[in-house]
Amino acid sequence: MLTIKNLHASVDGTPILRGINLEVKAGEVHAIMGPNGSGKSTLASVLAGREEYEVTEGEVIFQGKDLLEMAPEDRAREGVFLAFQYPVEIPGVSSTNFLRTALNQVREYRGQEPLDAVKFLSLMKEKMKLVEIDQKLLSRSLNEGFSGGEKKRNEIFQMAMLEPTLSILDETDSGLDIDALRIVSNGVNQLKSDKNATIVVTHYQRLLDYIVPDYVHVLYKGRIVKSGTKELALELEEKGYDWIKEEVDSATV
Amino acid sequence: MSKDNQILEEFTSKEYEHGWSVNYEADEAPIGLNEEIIRWISAKKEEPEWLLEWRLKAFRTWKTMEEPEWANIHYPKVDFQKLRYYSAPKQTKKPKSLNEVDPELLAIYERLGISLNEQKRLQGIAVDAVLDSVSVATTFKDTLGKLGIIFCSFSEAVKEHPELVKKYLGSVVPMTDNYYAALNSAVFSDGSFCYIPKGVRCPMELSTYFRINAANTGQFERTLIVAEDESYVSYLEGCTAPQRDENQLHAAVVEIYAAAHAEVKYSTVQNWFPGDKEGKGGIYNFVTKRGICAGDHSKISWTQVETGSAVTWKYPSCILKGDNSVGEFYSVAVTNNMQQADTGTKMIHIGKNTKSRIVSKGISAGKSQNSYRGQVQVMKRATNARNFSQCDSLLMGDRCGAHTFPYIDIQNPTAKVEHEATTSKIGEDQIFYCNQRGIDTEDAVALIVNGYAKEVLNQLPMEFAVEAQKLLALTLEGSVG
């Protein structure tokens, strides 16, 4: 589904990603871990098409198409979803209105009829259950005055509504208490199928107790320096990142 | 180059939708301004002597006045001698009903999306259609007449209800109030008149649709709304003009009188031609709008959506004379390209327990300049006056300007006046967030801007609110790549 080959990206001339290779197949969950500043969030942003990041080398093929050639909105319409680490507030625009605009643009791109108000609301009601989100929250301005947990739940709710093929969760666990973490993870797990894939970007192993990955990759200095199964995450939890840093740093000296 | 700059480089603005004009045979005054012209206009309209005298007095005062220069707007001065002060489509005889109105004139309004055919209108909105200097048609006059409501062109009111016109004309905006009001008083040609009798709740929205068609012609209309005790009316005003290379002047006066327990809602969606991208052409919109809450417990509410005009100079105001009276001002002013707007309100608290609320949302894009100018004045006997003002500015790009000039003058120690102001930019983060959900940039901007202006748009009657939302999106189309 997704093939990343030798991906290099920089911000204001400073290289952040220095040769990422990754293959994600339908039905898989990949966890990207790594110490602060290793490039995890950059990778998520580059895949979503954020403009500040300049891709200097490499390619990303998503379902046979060159992802890097596409505008951010087209990537979304093709089925790439990014759950933001810091969801953005849009005053005066309700989540409902926002999502309806988004969903109908996605549908139009895919040659589907727009959903009318009734169908949209019933779809919303169905998906709301997944993340135990309250309708009142959805009629409020998007993310404005939401608690950290509410924002993240709203991200997963949007994901449920848009039914992406590839979901990238960028530090979705940050700022969540244990109950919110359980709810958010439940939502993500229920959305999993053999047709879609998930990339979970996280600093901590904690989230991976709930969203169990098939593969764990450790990112350090802009490269994937170690890959393994979920046991790797447990090892990191126990020993921290220093041993990996040492391994890598001594090898490059 | 930052994204914002790049966006501005890609700046293209949508053509103004209502920029067309129509050729019709016109009855015109000679170009220029002098007492003869004023007599000519007055005679043309078969006005009584007192009104001619009133006009001449206004004109004589105007000649001694100077064009105001305190506003944050810059434009080449208007040569008042080069304008035409009266232009009316020639009609062989005065139409007695809508059926007799020249179909060509009705077609102009059809093209603007304003149907003057009563049967065709789905919703209850009565329209007075003003083309250049005259009112061409007023709908639903009979329906309204049964309730004692008078809704007609100003000229007709002068003929049919001279006592009312004489009583209220200039009572809220004195003829010598300011430079443009004095000019308007001297040369005004038509406009709407509306009278709601005691205890009557007007069952439909009343509206005036102003259209400038002729070239080199100023439009000087006058609107007078009188709401007697315990009455209610909601009034709408819409405006468009053809796209012309030269600037055109629109200097209107609106007066509202609200008696005890009366409520008047006045909404404007102003879409005059704003000039082209380089700032050539467009309407100078120099308008005086004022209402007086004369009776206790009366309420006047102004809502304006200002998207057009090259230069706007406009401060819809409330004089809160009656005790417990309420004044409101809700405004969205959008400027793009080279547009300039200096707009706001005045709330003058005279009565006890008077309340006012000001919500102003400015949106600036391109190289435009957008200023809010507001005055809150609490007089000595206005015990327990309350004011809340909120002035927000939204900037798009880094070549436009937003300015806020609040003036507060408090003469009673019990007054409570609050002022909040914010300035923000449409964030790349917000746009990217929308993009990431599949929303393209144009729609993202429309969504964000409409959200920002929501509090004001919510004040508009439903049909108008939808139009205003589209207009906001259209005005800003192309302002972000």
CSV table of N, CA, C and O in Angstrom, one decimal, chain B residues 271-375:
chain,number,residue,atom,x,y,z
B,271,ASN,N,-22.6,45.5,-1.6
B,271,ASN,CA,-21.8,44.8,-2.6
B,271,ASN,C,-21.6,45.8,-3.8
B,271,ASN,O,-21.7,45.4,-4.9
B,272,TRP,N,-21.3,47.0,-3.5
B,272,TRP,CA,-20.9,48.0,-4.6
B,272,TRP,C,-19.7,47.5,-5.3
B,272,TRP,O,-18.8,46.8,-4.7
B,273,PHE,N,-19.5,47.9,-6.5
B,273,PHE,CA,-18.3,47.6,-7.3
B,273,PHE,C,-17.1,48.1,-6.5
B,273,PHE,O,-17.0,49.3,-6.2
B,274,PRO,N,-16.1,47.2,-6.2
B,274,PRO,CA,-15.0,47.7,-5.3
B,274,PRO,C,-13.8,48.2,-6.1
B,274,PRO,O,-12.8,48.6,-5.5
B,275,GLY,N,-13.9,48.3,-7.4
B,275,GLY,CA,-12.7,48.8,-8.2
B,275,GLY,C,-12.0,47.5,-8.6
B,275,GLY,O,-12.2,46.4,-8.2
B,276,ASP,N,-11.0,47.7,-9.6
B,276,ASP,CA,-10.3,46.5,-10.0
B,276,ASP,C,-9.1,46.3,-9.1
B,276,ASP,O,-8.9,46.9,-8.1
B,277,LYS,N,-8.3,45.3,-9.5
B,277,LYS,CA,-7.2,44.9,-8.6
B,277,LYS,C,-6.2,46.0,-8.4
B,277,LYS,O,-5.6,46.1,-7.3
B,278,GLU,N,-6.1,46.9,-9.4
B,278,GLU,CA,-5.1,48.0,-9.2
B,278,GLU,C,-5.8,49.2,-8.5
B,278,GLU,O,-5.2,50.3,-8.3
B,279,GLY,N,-7.0,49.1,-8.2
B,279,GLY,CA,-7.7,50.1,-7.4
B,279,GLY,C,-8.4,51.1,-8.4
B,279,GLY,O,-8.7,52.2,-7.9
B,280,LYS,N,-8.5,50.8,-9.6
B,280,LYS,CA,-9.2,51.7,-10.6
B,280,LYS,C,-10.7,51.5,-10.5
B,280,LYS,O,-11.2,50.4,-10.5
B,281,GLY,N,-11.4,52.6,-10.4
B,281,GLY,CA,-12.8,52.6,-10.4
B,281,GLY,C,-13.4,52.2,-9.0
B,281,GLY,O,-12.6,52.1,-8.1
B,282,GLY,N,-14.6,51.9,-9.0
B,282,GLY,CA,-15.3,51.5,-7.7
B,282,GLY,C,-16.1,52.7,-7.1
B,282,GLY,O,-16.0,53.8,-7.5
B,283,ILE,N,-16.9,52.3,-6.2
B,283,ILE,CA,-17.8,53.2,-5.6
B,283,ILE,C,-17.2,53.9,-4.3
B,283,ILE,O,-16.5,53.2,-3.5
B,284,TYR,N,-17.4,55.2,-4.2
B,284,TYR,CA,-17.1,55.8,-2.9
B,284,TYR,C,-18.4,55.8,-2.1
B,284,TYR,O,-19.4,56.3,-2.6
B,285,ASN,N,-18.3,55.1,-1.0
B,285,ASN,CA,-19.6,54.9,-0.3
B,285,ASN,C,-19.5,55.8,1.0
B,285,ASN,O,-18.9,55.4,2.0
B,286,PHE,N,-20.0,57.0,0.9
B,286,PHE,CA,-20.0,57.9,2.1
B,286,PHE,C,-21.4,58.1,2.6
B,286,PHE,O,-22.1,58.9,2.1
B,287,VAL,N,-21.7,57.3,3.6
B,287,VAL,CA,-23.0,57.2,4.1
B,287,VAL,C,-23.2,57.5,5.5
B,287,VAL,O,-22.4,57.2,6.4
B,288,THR,N,-24.3,58.2,5.8
B,288,THR,CA,-24.7,58.5,7.2
B,288,THR,C,-25.9,57.7,7.6
B,288,THR,O,-27.0,57.9,7.0
B,289,LYS,N,-25.8,56.9,8.6
B,289,LYS,CA,-26.9,56.1,9.0
B,289,LYS,C,-27.0,56.3,10.5
B,289,LYS,O,-26.0,56.1,11.3
B,290,ARG,N,-28.2,56.6,11.0
B,290,ARG,CA,-28.4,56.9,12.4
B,290,ARG,C,-29.8,56.6,12.8
B,290,ARG,O,-30.7,56.8,12.1
B,291,GLY,N,-29.9,56.0,14.0
B,291,GLY,CA,-31.2,55.8,14.5
B,291,GLY,C,-31.4,56.4,15.9
B,291,GLY,O,-30.4,56.5,16.6
B,292,ILE,N,-32.6,56.7,16.2
B,292,ILE,CA,-32.8,57.2,17.6
B,292,ILE,C,-33.8,56.3,18.3
B,292,ILE,O,-34.9,56.1,17.8
B,293,CYS,N,-33.4,55.8,19.4
B,293,CYS,CA,-34.3,55.1,20.3
B,293,CYS,C,-35.0,56.2,21.2
B,293,CYS,O,-34.5,56.6,22.2
B,294,ALA,N,-36.0,56.8,20.6
B,294,ALA,CA,-36.6,58.0,21.2
B,294,ALA,C,-37.4,57.6,22.5
B,294,ALA,O,-37.5,58.3,23.5
B,295,GLY,N,-38.1,56.4,22.4
B,295,GLY,CA,-39.0,56.0,23.5
B,295,GLY,C,-38.3,55.1,24.4
B,295,GLY,O,-37.3,54.4,24.1
B,296,ASP,N,-38.9,54.9,25.6
B,296,ASP,CA,-38.3,54.0,26.6
B,296,ASP,C,-38.4,52.6,26.0
B,296,ASP,O,-39.4,52.2,25.3
B,297,HIS,N,-37.5,51.7,26.4
B,297,HIS,CA,-37.5,50.3,26.0
B,297,HIS,C,-37.5,50.1,24.5
B,297,HIS,O,-37.9,49.0,24.0
B,298,SER,N,-37.0,51.0,23.8
B,298,SER,CA,-37.0,50.8,22.3
B,298,SER,C,-35.6,50.1,22.0
B,298,SER,O,-34.7,50.2,22.8
B,299,LYS,N,-35.6,49.6,20.7
B,299,LYS,CA,-34.3,48.9,20.4
B,299,LYS,C,-34.0,49.1,18.9
B,299,LYS,O,-34.9,49.0,18.0
B,300,ILE,N,-32.8,49.5,18.6
B,300,ILE,CA,-32.4,49.5,17.2
B,300,ILE,C,-31.2,48.7,17.0
B,300,ILE,O,-30.2,48.8,17.8
B,301,SER,N,-31.2,47.8,16.0
B,301,SER,CA,-30.1,46.9,15.8
B,301,SER,C,-29.6,47.1,14.3
B,301,SER,O,-30.4,46.9,13.4
B,302,TRP,N,-28.3,47.4,14.1
B,302,TRP,CA,-27.7,47.5,12.8
B,302,TRP,C,-26.9,46.3,12.5
B,302,TRP,O,-26.1,45.9,13.4
B,303,THR,N,-27.1,45.7,11.4
B,303,THR,CA,-26.2,44.6,11.0
B,303,THR,C,-25.7,44.9,9.6
B,303,THR,O,-26.5,45.2,8.7
B,304,GLN,N,-24.4,44.9,9.4
B,304,GLN,CA,-23.9,45.2,8.1
B,304,GLN,C,-22.9,44.2,7.6
B,304,GLN,O,-22.0,43.8,8.4
B,305,VAL,N,-22.9,43.9,6.4
B,305,VAL,CA,-21.9,43.1,5.7
B,305,VAL,C,-21.4,43.9,4.6
B,305,VAL,O,-22.1,44.1,3.6
B,306,GLU,N,-20.2,44.4,4.8
B,306,GLU,CA,-19.6,45.3,3.8
B,306,GLU,C,-18.6,44.6,3.0
B,306,GLU,O,-17.5,44.3,3.5
B,307,THR,N,-18.9,44.3,1.7
B,307,THR,CA,-17.9,43.6,0.9
B,307,THR,C,-17.4,44.5,-0.2
B,307,THR,O,-16.3,44.2,-0.7
B,308,GLY,N,-18.1,45.4,-0.6
B,308,GLY,CA,-17.8,46.2,-1.9
B,308,GLY,C,-17.2,47.5,-1.6
B,308,GLY,O,-16.7,47.8,-0.5
B,309,SER,N,-17.4,48.4,-2.6
B,309,SER,CA,-16.9,49.8,-2.6
B,309,SER,C,-15.4,49.9,-2.6
B,309,SER,O,-14.7,49.1,-2.0
B,310,ALA,N,-14.9,51.0,-3.3
B,310,ALA,CA,-13.5,51.2,-3.3
B,310,ALA,C,-13.1,51.9,-2.0
B,310,ALA,O,-12.1,51.5,-1.3
B,311,VAL,N,-14.0,52.8,-1.5
B,311,VAL,CA,-13.7,53.5,-0.2
B,311,VAL,C,-15.1,53.5,0.5
B,311,VAL,O,-16.1,53.9,0.0
B,312,THR,N,-15.0,53.1,1.8
B,312,THR,CA,-16.2,53.1,2.6
B,312,THR,C,-16.0,54.1,3.8
B,312,THR,O,-14.9,54.0,4.5
B,313,TRP,N,-17.0,54.9,4.1
B,313,TRP,CA,-16.9,55.8,5.2
B,313,TRP,C,-18.3,55.8,5.8
B,313,TRP,O,-19.3,56.3,5.2
B,314,LYS,N,-18.5,55.1,6.8
B,314,LYS,CA,-19.8,54.7,7.3
B,314,LYS,C,-19.9,54.3,8.7
B,314,LYS,O,-19.1,53.4,9.1
B,315,TYR,N,-20.7,54.9,9.5
B,315,TYR,CA,-20.8,54.7,10.9
B,315,TYR,C,-22.3,54.6,11.4
B,315,TYR,O,-22.8,55.6,12.0
B,316,PRO,N,-23.0,53.5,11.2
B,316,PRO,CA,-24.3,53.4,11.6
B,316,PRO,C,-24.4,53.6,13.1
B,316,PRO,O,-23.7,52.9,13.9
B,317,SER,N,-25.2,54.5,13.6
B,317,SER,CA,-25.1,54.9,15.0
B,317,SER,C,-26.5,54.8,15.7
B,317,SER,O,-27.5,54.8,15.0
B,318,CYS,N,-26.5,54.8,17.0
B,318,CYS,CA,-27.7,54.8,17.8
B,318,CYS,C,-27.6,55.9,18.9
B,318,CYS,O,-26.7,56.0,19.6
B,319,ILE,N,-28.7,56.7,18.9
B,319,ILE,CA,-28.9,57.6,20.0
B,319,ILE,C,-29.8,57.0,21.0
B,319,ILE,O,-31.0,56.8,20.7
B,320,LEU,N,-29.3,56.6,22.1
B,320,LEU,CA,-30.2,55.9,23.1
B,320,LEU,C,-30.8,56.9,24.1
B,320,LEU,O,-30.3,57.1,25.2
B,321,LYS,N,-31.9,57.5,23.6
B,321,LYS,CA,-32.5,58.6,24.4
B,321,LYS,C,-33.5,58.1,25.4
B,321,LYS,O,-33.5,58.5,26.6
B,322,GLY,N,-34.3,57.1,25.0
B,322,GLY,CA,-35.3,56.5,25.9
B,322,GLY,C,-34.6,55.7,27.0
B,322,GLY,O,-33.6,55.1,26.8
B,323,ASP,N,-35.2,55.7,28.2
B,323,ASP,CA,-34.7,54.9,29.3
B,323,ASP,C,-34.8,53.4,28.9
B,323,ASP,O,-35.8,53.0,28.2
B,324,ASN,N,-33.9,52.6,29.3
B,324,ASN,CA,-33.9,51.2,29.0
B,324,ASN,C,-33.8,50.9,27.5
B,324,ASN,O,-34.2,49.8,27.1
B,325,SER,N,-33.4,51.8,26.7
B,325,SER,CA,-33.3,51.5,25.3
B,325,SER,C,-32.0,50.7,25.0
B,325,SER,O,-31.1,50.8,25.8
B,326,VAL,N,-32.0,50.1,23.8
B,326,VAL,CA,-30.9,49.2,23.5
B,326,VAL,C,-30.4,49.5,22.1
B,326,VAL,O,-31.3,49.6,21.1
B,327,GLY,N,-29.2,49.6,21.9
B,327,GLY,CA,-28.6,49.8,20.6
B,327,GLY,C,-27.6,48.7,20.3
B,327,GLY,O,-26.8,48.3,21.1
B,328,GLU,N,-27.6,48.2,19.0
B,328,GLU,CA,-26.7,47.1,18.7
B,328,GLU,C,-26.1,47.4,17.3
B,328,GLU,O,-26.7,48.0,16.4
B,329,PHE,N,-24.8,47.0,17.2
B,329,PHE,CA,-24.1,47.1,15.9
B,329,PHE,C,-23.3,45.9,15.6
B,329,PHE,O,-22.5,45.5,16.4
B,330,TYR,N,-23.7,45.2,14.6
B,330,TYR,CA,-23.0,44.0,14.2
B,330,TYR,C,-22.4,44.2,12.8
B,330,TYR,O,-23.1,44.6,11.9
B,331,SER,N,-21.1,44.1,12.6
B,331,SER,CA,-20.5,44.4,11.4
B,331,SER,C,-19.5,43.4,10.9
B,331,SER,O,-18.6,42.9,11.7
B,332,VAL,N,-19.5,43.1,9.6
B,332,VAL,CA,-18.4,42.4,9.0
B,332,VAL,C,-18.0,43.2,7.8
B,332,VAL,O,-18.8,43.6,7.0
B,333,ALA,N,-16.7,43.7,7.8
B,333,ALA,CA,-16.2,44.5,6.7
B,333,ALA,C,-15.1,43.8,6.1
B,333,ALA,O,-14.1,43.5,6.8
B,334,VAL,N,-15.2,43.5,4.8
B,334,VAL,CA,-14.1,42.8,4.1
B,334,VAL,C,-13.5,43.7,3.1
B,334,VAL,O,-14.2,44.4,2.4
B,335,THR,N,-12.2,43.8,3.1
B,335,THR,CA,-11.5,44.6,2.1
B,335,THR,C,-10.5,43.7,1.4
B,335,THR,O,-9.8,42.9,2.1
B,336,ASN,N,-10.4,43.8,0.1
B,336,ASN,CA,-9.4,43.0,-0.6
B,336,ASN,C,-8.7,44.0,-1.6
B,336,ASN,O,-9.2,45.1,-1.8
B,337,ASN,N,-7.7,43.5,-2.3
B,337,ASN,CA,-7.0,44.3,-3.3
B,337,ASN,C,-6.7,45.7,-2.7
B,337,ASN,O,-6.0,45.8,-1.7
B,338,MET,N,-7.2,46.8,-3.4
B,338,MET,CA,-6.9,48.1,-3.0
B,338,MET,C,-8.0,48.8,-2.2
B,338,MET,O,-8.0,50.0,-2.0
B,339,GLN,N,-8.9,48.1,-1.7
B,339,GLN,CA,-10.1,48.7,-1.1
B,339,GLN,C,-9.7,49.3,0.3
B,339,GLN,O,-8.7,48.9,0.9
B,340,GLN,N,-10.4,50.3,0.6
B,340,GLN,CA,-10.2,51.0,1.9
B,340,GLN,C,-11.6,51.1,2.6
B,340,GLN,O,-12.6,51.5,2.0
B,341,ALA,N,-11.6,50.8,3.9
B,341,ALA,CA,-12.8,50.9,4.7
B,341,ALA,C,-12.5,51.6,6.0
B,341,ALA,O,-11.6,51.2,6.7
B,342,ASP,N,-13.3,52.6,6.3
B,342,ASP,CA,-13.2,53.2,7.7
B,342,ASP,C,-14.7,53.1,8.1
B,342,ASP,O,-15.5,53.9,7.7
B,343,THR,N,-14.9,52.2,9.0
B,343,THR,CA,-16.3,52.0,9.4
B,343,THR,C,-16.4,51.6,10.8
B,343,THR,O,-15.5,51.1,11.4
B,344,GLY,N,-17.6,51.8,11.4
B,344,GLY,CA,-17.8,51.5,12.8
B,344,GLY,C,-19.1,52.1,13.3
B,344,GLY,O,-20.0,52.1,12.5
B,345,THR,N,-19.2,52.5,14.5
B,345,THR,CA,-20.5,53.0,15.0
B,345,THR,C,-20.3,54.0,16.1
B,345,THR,O,-19.2,54.2,16.5
B,346,LYS,N,-21.4,54.6,16.4
B,346,LYS,CA,-21.4,55.5,17.6
B,346,LYS,C,-22.6,55.1,18.4
B,346,LYS,O,-23.7,54.9,17.9
B,347,MET,N,-22.4,54.9,19.7
B,347,MET,CA,-23.5,54.6,20.6
B,347,MET,C,-23.5,55.8,21.6
B,347,MET,O,-22.6,56.0,22.4
B,348,ILE,N,-24.6,56.5,21.6
B,348,ILE,CA,-24.7,57.7,22.5
B,348,ILE,C,-25.8,57.4,23.5
B,348,ILE,O,-27.0,57.3,23.2
B,349,HIS,N,-25.3,57.2,24.7
B,349,HIS,CA,-26.2,56.8,25.9
B,349,HIS,C,-26.7,58.1,26.5
B,349,HIS,O,-25.9,58.8,27.1
B,350,ILE,N,-28.0,58.4,26.4
B,350,ILE,CA,-28.6,59.5,27.1
B,350,ILE,C,-29.5,59.1,28.2
B,350,ILE,O,-29.5,59.6,29.3
B,351,GLY,N,-30.3,58.1,27.9
B,351,GLY,CA,-31.3,57.6,28.9
B,351,GLY,C,-30.7,56.7,30.0
B,351,GLY,O,-29.6,56.2,29.8
B,352,LYS,N,-31.5,56.5,31.0
B,352,LYS,CA,-31.0,55.6,32.1
B,352,LYS,C,-31.1,54.1,31.6
B,352,LYS,O,-32.0,53.8,30.8
B,353,ASN,N,-30.2,53.3,32.2
B,353,ASN,CA,-30.2,51.9,32.0
B,353,ASN,C,-30.2,51.5,30.5
B,353,ASN,O,-30.7,50.5,30.0
B,354,THR,N,-29.5,52.4,29.7
B,354,THR,CA,-29.4,52.1,28.3
B,354,THR,C,-28.2,51.1,28.1
B,354,THR,O,-27.2,51.1,28.8
B,355,LYS,N,-28.4,50.3,27.0
B,355,LYS,CA,-27.4,49.2,26.8
B,355,LYS,C,-27.0,49.3,25.3
B,355,LYS,O,-27.8,49.5,24.4
B,356,SER,N,-25.7,49.1,25.1
B,356,SER,CA,-25.3,48.9,23.7
B,356,SER,C,-24.3,47.8,23.5
B,356,SER,O,-23.6,47.5,24.5
B,357,ARG,N,-24.3,47.2,22.3
B,357,ARG,CA,-23.4,46.1,22.1
B,357,ARG,C,-22.8,46.3,20.7
B,357,ARG,O,-23.6,46.6,19.7
B,358,ILE,N,-21.5,46.2,20.6
B,358,ILE,CA,-20.9,46.4,19.3
B,358,ILE,C,-20.0,45.2,19.0
B,358,ILE,O,-19.2,44.8,19.8
B,359,VAL,N,-20.3,44.5,17.9
B,359,VAL,CA,-19.4,43.4,17.5
B,359,VAL,C,-19.0,43.7,16.1
B,359,VAL,O,-19.7,43.8,15.1
B,360,SER,N,-17.7,44.0,15.9
B,360,SER,CA,-17.1,44.3,14.6
B,360,SER,C,-16.1,43.3,14.2
B,360,SER,O,-15.2,43.0,15.0
B,361,LYS,N,-16.2,42.8,13.0
B,361,LYS,CA,-15.3,41.8,12.5
B,361,LYS,C,-14.7,42.3,11.2
B,361,LYS,O,-15.4,42.4,10.2
B,362,GLY,N,-13.5,42.7,11.2
B,362,GLY,CA,-12.8,43.2,10.0
B,362,GLY,C,-12.0,42.1,9.4
B,362,GLY,O,-11.4,41.3,10.1
B,363,ILE,N,-12.0,42.0,8.1
B,363,ILE,CA,-11.2,41.0,7.4
B,363,ILE,C,-10.4,41.8,6.3
B,363,ILE,O,-11.0,42.4,5.4
B,364,SER,N,-9.1,41.7,6.3
B,364,SER,CA,-8.3,42.5,5.3
B,364,SER,C,-7.5,41.5,4.5
B,364,SER,O,-6.9,40.6,5.1
B,365,ALA,N,-7.5,41.7,3.2
B,365,ALA,CA,-6.6,40.9,2.3
B,365,ALA,C,-6.0,41.8,1.3
B,365,ALA,O,-6.3,43.0,1.2
B,366,GLY,N,-5.1,41.2,0.5
B,366,GLY,CA,-4.5,42.0,-0.6
B,366,GLY,C,-3.7,43.2,0.0
B,366,GLY,O,-3.0,43.0,1.0
B,367,LYS,N,-3.9,44.4,-0.6
B,367,LYS,CA,-3.2,45.6,-0.1
B,367,LYS,C,-4.2,46.5,0.5
B,367,LYS,O,-4.0,47.7,0.5
B,368,SER,N,-5.3,46.0,1.0
B,368,SER,CA,-6.4,46.8,1.5
B,368,SER,C,-6.1,47.4,2.9
B,368,SER,O,-5.3,46.8,3.6
B,369,GLN,N,-6.8,48.4,3.3
B,369,GLN,CA,-6.8,49.0,4.6
B,369,GLN,C,-8.2,48.9,5.2
B,369,GLN,O,-9.1,49.4,4.6
B,370,ASN,N,-8.3,48.4,6.4
B,370,ASN,CA,-9.5,48.2,7.0
B,370,ASN,C,-9.5,48.8,8.5
B,370,ASN,O,-8.7,48.4,9.3
B,371,SER,N,-10.3,49.8,8.7
B,371,SER,CA,-10.3,50.5,10.0
B,371,SER,C,-11.6,50.4,10.7
B,371,SER,O,-12.7,50.6,10.1
B,372,TYR,N,-11.6,50.1,12.0
B,372,TYR,CA,-12.8,50.2,12.8
B,372,TYR,C,-12.7,51.5,13.6
B,372,TYR,O,-11.6,51.8,14.2
B,373,ARG,N,-13.7,52.3,13.5
B,373,ARG,CA,-13.8,53.5,14.3
B,373,ARG,C,-15.1,53.5,15.1
B,373,ARG,O,-16.1,53.5,14.5
B,374,GLY,N,-15.0,53.5,16.4
B,374,GLY,CA,-16.2,53.5,17.2
B,374,GLY,C,-16.2,54.4,18.3
B,374,GLY,O,-15.1,54.7,18.9
B,375,GLN,N,-17.3,55.0,18.6
B,375,GLN,CA,-17.4,55.9,19.8
B,375,GLN,C,-18.5,55.5,20.7
B,375,GLN,O,-19.6,55.2,20.3
